[in-house]
Short mmCIF file of C-alpha atoms and ligand atoms in Angstrom, two decimals:
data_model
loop_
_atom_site.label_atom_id
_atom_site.label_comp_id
_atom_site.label_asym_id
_atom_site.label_seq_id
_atom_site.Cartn_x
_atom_site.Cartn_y
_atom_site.Cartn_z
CA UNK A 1 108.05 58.61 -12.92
CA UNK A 2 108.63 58.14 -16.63
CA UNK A 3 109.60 60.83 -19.13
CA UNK A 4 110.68 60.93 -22.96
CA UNK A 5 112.50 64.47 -22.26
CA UNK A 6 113.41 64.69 -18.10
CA UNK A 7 115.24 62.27 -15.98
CA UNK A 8 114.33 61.89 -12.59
CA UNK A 9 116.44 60.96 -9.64
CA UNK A 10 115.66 60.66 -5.87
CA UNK A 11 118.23 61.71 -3.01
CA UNK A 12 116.44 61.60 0.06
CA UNK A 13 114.51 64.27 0.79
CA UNK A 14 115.63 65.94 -2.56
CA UNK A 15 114.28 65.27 -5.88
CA UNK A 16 116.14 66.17 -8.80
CA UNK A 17 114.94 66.49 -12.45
CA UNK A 18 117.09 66.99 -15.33
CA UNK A 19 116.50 68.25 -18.30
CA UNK A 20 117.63 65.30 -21.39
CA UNK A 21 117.23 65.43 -24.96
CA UNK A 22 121.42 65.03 -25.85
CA UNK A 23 120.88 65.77 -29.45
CA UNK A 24 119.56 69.03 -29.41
CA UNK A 25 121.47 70.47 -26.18
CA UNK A 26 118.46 70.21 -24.10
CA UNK A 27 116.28 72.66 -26.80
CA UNK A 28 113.11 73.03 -24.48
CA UNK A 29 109.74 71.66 -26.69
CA UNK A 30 106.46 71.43 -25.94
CA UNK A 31 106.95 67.97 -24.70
CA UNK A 32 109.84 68.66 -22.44
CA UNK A 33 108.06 71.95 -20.76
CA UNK A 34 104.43 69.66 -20.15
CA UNK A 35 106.70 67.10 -18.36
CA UNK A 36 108.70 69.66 -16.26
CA UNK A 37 105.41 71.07 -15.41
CA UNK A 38 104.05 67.66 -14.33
CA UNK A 39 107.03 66.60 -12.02
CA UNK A 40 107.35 69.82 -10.66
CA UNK A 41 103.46 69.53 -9.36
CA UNK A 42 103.91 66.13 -8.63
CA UNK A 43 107.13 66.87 -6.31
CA UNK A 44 105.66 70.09 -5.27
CA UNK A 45 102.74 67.94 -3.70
CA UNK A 46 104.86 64.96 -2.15
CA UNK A 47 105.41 65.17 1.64
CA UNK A 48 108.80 63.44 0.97
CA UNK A 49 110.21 65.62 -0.91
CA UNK A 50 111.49 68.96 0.52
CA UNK A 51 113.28 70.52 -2.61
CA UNK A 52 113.91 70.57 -5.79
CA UNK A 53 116.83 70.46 -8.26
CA UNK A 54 116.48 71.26 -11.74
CA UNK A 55 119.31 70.60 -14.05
CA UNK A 56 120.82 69.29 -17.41
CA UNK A 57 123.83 67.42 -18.23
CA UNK A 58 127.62 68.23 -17.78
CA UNK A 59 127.27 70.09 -21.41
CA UNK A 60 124.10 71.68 -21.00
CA UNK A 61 121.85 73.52 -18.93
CA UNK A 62 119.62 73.77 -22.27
CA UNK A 63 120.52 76.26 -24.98
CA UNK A 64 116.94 77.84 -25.50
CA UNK A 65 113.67 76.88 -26.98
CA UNK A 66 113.27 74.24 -29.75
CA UNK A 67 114.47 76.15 -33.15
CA UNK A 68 113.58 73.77 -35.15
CA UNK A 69 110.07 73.60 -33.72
CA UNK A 70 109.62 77.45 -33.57
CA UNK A 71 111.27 78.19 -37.09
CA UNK A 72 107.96 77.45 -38.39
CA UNK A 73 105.47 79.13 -36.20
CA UNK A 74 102.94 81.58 -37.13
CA UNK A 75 101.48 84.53 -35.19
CA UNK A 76 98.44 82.22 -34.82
CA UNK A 77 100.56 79.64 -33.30
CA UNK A 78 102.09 81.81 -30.63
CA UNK A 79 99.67 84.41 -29.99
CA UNK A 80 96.59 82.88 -29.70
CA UNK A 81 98.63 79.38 -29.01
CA UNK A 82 99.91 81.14 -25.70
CA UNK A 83 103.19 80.14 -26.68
CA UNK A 84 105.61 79.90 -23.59
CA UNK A 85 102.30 81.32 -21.52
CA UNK A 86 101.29 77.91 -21.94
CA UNK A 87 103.44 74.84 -20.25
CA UNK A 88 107.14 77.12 -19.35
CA UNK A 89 105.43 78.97 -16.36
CA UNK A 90 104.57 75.75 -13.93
CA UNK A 91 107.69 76.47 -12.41
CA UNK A 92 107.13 79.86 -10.60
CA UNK A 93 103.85 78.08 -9.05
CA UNK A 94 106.10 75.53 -6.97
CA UNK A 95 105.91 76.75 -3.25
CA UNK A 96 108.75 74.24 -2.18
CA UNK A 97 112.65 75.71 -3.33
CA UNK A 98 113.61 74.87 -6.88
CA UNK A 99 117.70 74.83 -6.96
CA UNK A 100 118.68 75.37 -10.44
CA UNK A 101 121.95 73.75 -11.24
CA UNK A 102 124.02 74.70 -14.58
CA UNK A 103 126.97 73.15 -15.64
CA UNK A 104 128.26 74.13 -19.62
CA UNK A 105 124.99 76.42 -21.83
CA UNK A 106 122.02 78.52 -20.64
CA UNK A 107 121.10 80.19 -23.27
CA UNK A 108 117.94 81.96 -24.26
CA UNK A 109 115.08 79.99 -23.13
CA UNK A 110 117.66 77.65 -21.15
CA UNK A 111 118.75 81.07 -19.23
CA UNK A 112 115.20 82.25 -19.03
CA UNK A 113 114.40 78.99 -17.47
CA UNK A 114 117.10 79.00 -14.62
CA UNK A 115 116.19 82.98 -13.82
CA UNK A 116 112.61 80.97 -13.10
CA UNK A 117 114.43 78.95 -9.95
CA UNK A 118 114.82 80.10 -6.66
CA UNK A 119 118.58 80.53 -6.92
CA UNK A 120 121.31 79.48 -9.31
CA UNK A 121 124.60 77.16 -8.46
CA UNK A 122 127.05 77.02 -11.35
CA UNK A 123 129.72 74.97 -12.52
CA UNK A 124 132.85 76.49 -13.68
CA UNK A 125 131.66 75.31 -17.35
CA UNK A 126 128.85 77.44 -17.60
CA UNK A 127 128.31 79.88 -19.68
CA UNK A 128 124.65 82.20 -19.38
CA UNK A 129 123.19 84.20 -22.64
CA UNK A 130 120.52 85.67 -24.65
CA UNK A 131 121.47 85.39 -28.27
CA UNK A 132 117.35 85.56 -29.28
CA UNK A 133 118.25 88.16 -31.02
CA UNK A 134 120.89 86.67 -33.50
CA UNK A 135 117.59 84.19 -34.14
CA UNK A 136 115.47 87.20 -34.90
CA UNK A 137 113.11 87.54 -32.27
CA UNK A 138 113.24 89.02 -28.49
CA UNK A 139 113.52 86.86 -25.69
CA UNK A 140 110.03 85.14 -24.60
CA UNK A 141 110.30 83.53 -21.01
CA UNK A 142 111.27 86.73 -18.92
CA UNK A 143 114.82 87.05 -20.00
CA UNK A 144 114.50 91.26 -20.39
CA UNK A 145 113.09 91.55 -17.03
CA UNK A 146 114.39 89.19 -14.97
CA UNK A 147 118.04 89.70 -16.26
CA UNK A 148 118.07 92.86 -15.69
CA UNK A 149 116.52 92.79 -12.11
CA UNK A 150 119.51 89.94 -11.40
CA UNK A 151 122.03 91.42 -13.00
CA UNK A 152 121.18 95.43 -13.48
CA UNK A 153 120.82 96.94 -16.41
CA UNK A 154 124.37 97.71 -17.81
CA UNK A 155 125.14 94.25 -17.82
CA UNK A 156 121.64 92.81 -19.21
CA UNK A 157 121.52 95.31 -22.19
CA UNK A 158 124.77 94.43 -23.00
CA UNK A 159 124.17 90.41 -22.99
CA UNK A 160 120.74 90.86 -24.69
CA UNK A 161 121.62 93.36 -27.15
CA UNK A 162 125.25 91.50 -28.21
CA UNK A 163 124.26 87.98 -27.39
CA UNK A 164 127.57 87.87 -25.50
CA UNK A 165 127.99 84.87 -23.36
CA UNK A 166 128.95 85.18 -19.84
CA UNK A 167 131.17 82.84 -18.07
CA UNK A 168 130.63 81.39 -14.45
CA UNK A 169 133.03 83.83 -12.66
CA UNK A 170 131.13 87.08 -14.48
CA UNK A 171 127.68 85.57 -13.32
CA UNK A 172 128.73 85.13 -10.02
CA UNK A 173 130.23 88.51 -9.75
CA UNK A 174 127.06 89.80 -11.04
CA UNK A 175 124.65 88.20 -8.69
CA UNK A 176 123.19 85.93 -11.52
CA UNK A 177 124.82 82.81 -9.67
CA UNK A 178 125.05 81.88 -5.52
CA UNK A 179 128.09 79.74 -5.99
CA UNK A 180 130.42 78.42 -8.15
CA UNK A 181 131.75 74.67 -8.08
CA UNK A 182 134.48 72.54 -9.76
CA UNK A 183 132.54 71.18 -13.06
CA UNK A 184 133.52 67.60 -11.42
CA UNK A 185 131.84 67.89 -7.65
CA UNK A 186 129.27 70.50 -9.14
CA UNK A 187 126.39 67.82 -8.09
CA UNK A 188 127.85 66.37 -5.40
CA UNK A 189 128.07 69.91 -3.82
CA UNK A 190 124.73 70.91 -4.90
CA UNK A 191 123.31 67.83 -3.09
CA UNK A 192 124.67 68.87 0.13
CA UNK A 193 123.15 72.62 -0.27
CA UNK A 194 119.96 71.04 -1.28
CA UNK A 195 120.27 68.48 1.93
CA UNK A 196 121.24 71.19 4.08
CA UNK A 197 117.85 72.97 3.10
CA UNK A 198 116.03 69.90 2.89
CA UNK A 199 116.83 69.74 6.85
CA UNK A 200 115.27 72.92 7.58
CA UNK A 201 111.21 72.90 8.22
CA UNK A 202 109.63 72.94 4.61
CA UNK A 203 107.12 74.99 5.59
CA UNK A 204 109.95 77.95 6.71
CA UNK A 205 111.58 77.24 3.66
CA UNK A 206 108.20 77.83 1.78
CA UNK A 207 107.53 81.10 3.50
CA UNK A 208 111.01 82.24 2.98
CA UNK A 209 110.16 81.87 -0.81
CA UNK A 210 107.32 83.33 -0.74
CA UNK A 211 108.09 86.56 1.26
CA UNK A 212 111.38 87.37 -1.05
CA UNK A 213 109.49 86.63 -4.56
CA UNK A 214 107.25 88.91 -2.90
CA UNK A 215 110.10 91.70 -2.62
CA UNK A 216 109.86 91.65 -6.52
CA UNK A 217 106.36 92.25 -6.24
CA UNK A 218 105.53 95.22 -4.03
CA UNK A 219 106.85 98.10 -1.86
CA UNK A 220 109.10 97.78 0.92
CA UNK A 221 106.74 98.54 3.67
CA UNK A 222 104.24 96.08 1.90
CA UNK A 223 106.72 93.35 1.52
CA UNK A 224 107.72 93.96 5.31
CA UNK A 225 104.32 93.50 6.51
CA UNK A 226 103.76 90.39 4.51
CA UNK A 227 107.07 88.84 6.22
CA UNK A 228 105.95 89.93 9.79
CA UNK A 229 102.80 88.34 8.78
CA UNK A 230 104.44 84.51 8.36
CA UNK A 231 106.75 85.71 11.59
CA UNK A 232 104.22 86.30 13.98
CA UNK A 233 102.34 83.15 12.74
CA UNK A 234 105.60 81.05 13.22
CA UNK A 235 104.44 80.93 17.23
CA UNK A 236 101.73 78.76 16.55
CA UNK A 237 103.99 76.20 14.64
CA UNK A 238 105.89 72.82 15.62
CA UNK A 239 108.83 73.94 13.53
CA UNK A 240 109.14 76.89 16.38
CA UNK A 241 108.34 75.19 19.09
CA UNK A 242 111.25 72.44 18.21
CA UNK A 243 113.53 74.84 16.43
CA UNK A 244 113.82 77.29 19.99
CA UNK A 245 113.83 74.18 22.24
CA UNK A 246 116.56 72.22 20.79
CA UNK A 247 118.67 75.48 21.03
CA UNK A 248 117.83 75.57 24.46
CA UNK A 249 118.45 72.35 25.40
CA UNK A 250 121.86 72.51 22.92
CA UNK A 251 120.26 69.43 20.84
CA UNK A 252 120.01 69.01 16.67
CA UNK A 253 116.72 70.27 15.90
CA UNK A 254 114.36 67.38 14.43
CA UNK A 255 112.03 69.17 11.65
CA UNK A 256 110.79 66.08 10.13
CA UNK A 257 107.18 66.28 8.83
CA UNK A 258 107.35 70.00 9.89
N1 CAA B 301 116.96 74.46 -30.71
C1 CAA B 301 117.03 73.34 -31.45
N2 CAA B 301 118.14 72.63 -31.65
C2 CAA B 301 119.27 73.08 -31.06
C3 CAA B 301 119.29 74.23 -30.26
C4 CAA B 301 118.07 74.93 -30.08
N3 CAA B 301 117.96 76.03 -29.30
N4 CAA B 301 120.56 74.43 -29.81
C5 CAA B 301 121.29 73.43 -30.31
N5 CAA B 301 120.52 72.61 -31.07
C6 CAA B 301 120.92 71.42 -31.82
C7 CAA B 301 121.74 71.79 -33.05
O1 CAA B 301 120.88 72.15 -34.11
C8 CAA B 301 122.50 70.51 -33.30
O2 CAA B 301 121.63 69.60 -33.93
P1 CAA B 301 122.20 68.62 -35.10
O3 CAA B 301 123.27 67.79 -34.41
O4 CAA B 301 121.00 67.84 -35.48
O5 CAA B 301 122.77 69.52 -36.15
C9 CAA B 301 122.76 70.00 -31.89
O6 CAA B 301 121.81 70.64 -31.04
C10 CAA B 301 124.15 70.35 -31.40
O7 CAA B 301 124.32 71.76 -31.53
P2 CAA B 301 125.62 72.42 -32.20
O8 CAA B 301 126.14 71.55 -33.28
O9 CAA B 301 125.26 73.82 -32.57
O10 CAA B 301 126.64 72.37 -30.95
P3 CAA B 301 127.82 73.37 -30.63
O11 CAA B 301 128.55 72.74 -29.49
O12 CAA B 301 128.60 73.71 -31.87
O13 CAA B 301 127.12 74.74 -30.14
C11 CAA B 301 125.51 76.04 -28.89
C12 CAA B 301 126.36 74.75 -28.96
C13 CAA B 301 126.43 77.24 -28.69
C14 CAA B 301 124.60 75.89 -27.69
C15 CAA B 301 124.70 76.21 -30.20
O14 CAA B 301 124.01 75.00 -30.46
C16 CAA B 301 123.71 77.33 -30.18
O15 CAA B 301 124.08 78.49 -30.36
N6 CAA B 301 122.40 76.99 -30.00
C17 CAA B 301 121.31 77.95 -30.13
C18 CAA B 301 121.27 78.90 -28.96
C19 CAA B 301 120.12 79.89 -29.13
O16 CAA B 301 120.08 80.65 -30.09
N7 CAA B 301 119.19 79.90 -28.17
C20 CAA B 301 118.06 80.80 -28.18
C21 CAA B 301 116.89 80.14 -28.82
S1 CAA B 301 115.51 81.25 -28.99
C22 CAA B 301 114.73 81.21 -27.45
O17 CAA B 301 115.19 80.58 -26.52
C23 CAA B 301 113.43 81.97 -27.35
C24 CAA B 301 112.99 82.29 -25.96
O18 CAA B 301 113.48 83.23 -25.35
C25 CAA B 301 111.91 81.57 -25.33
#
């Protein structure tokens, strides 16, 4: 696959994208967002690929959407143009796990972005924000509700209202992170957590996904039921079958095409 905006690299099972237009630190455009969306799908549907890492470079993560593209926009072109509704959103239909990786800026956009991905791992160079408001407008991709669902809403009013930047450590301590590497190993390490997940059975990992985003979505007893839904229908899978014999028989469980 060729892109003007992405990269794309293959690691076994795991296919990673990264985000890559250097001279604007990664400013998300039309252009970039209709090529995430069409890797994503494209991974998303290939049986060799298990999950998903979405990153940027060592610098940036990406440090919002395109200013100089929105600085002239009109009501017409947002409103009616679906703006963000349009090409950012491809990302929350992927049913495989998205890892987002950020090493240096997430800002705006950029952190709205990574708050799309199934979890975050951080380098101890990044640095997560909202400054939409020193720009004039409100964030646009999610960043007053998911922020404050990650990180509660002390801490989100604080970063949204301010546009104070948080370091690795403080996202981490607030939940807005899973793990913090060395800047260095930070995609070395994130390979082996993708690998180690790319090992499981896909289609356990998928259901996993699916019952926790539900968790956002509904009441407890609902979002219980819809887990004991995928649990029960486990039984009638390989991935069961060869997940409880190979305990049984002490053997490495083989979930290939599973
Ligand atoms: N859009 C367009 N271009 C951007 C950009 C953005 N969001 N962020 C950086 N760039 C460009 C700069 O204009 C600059 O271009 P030139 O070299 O052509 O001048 C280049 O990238 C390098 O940037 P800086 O010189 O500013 O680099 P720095 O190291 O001094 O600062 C930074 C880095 C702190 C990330 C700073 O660039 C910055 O504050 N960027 C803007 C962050 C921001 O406000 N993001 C929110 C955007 S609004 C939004 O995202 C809406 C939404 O919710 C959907």
């Amino acid at each position: 696959m060729e892109y003007a905006d992405l990269l794309i690299e293959n690691h076994g099972k795991v296919a990673v994208i990264r985000l890559n237009r250097p001279k604007a630190m990664n400013a998300l455009n039309d252009n970039m967002m209709n090529e995430l969306g069409d890797a994503l799908y494209k991974f998303d549907a290939d049986s060799a690929v298990n999950v998903i890492v979405l990153t940027g470079s060592e610098k940036v993560f990406a440090a919002g959407a395109d200013i100089a593209a929105m600085a002239n926009y009109t009501y017409a072109d947002t409103y009616p143009g679906n703006y963000i509704g349009r090409n950012w959103e491809h990302i929350l239909n992927v049913r495989k796990p998205v890892i987002g990786v950020v090493a240096g800026y997430a800002l705006g956009g950029g952190c709205e972005l990574a708050m799309m991905c199934d979890f975050l791992i951080a380098a101890d160079s990044a640095k997560f924000g909202q400054p939409e408001i020193k720009v004039g407008v409100t964030p646009g991709a999610g960043g007053t509700q998911r922020l404050p669902r990650t990180i509660g809403k002390a801490k989100a009013m604080d970063m949204l209202l301010t546009s104070r930047m948080i370091d690795a450590a403080e996202a981490e301590r607030t939940g807005l992170v899973s793990r913090i590497f060395p800047a260095e190993s930070l995609m070395e390490e994130a390979l082996n957590v993708a690998n180690t997940i790319a090992e499981m059975p896909v289609s356990v990992a998928m259901a996993i996904k699916d019952s926790v985003n539900r968790a956002f979505e509904t009441t407890l007893t609902e979002g219980v039921r819809y887990e004991r839904r995928f649990f029960h229908a486990a039984f009638g899978t390989p991935a069961q079958k060869e997940g409880m014999s190979a305990f049984l028989a002490k053997r490495k469980a083989n979930f290939e095409g599973m």
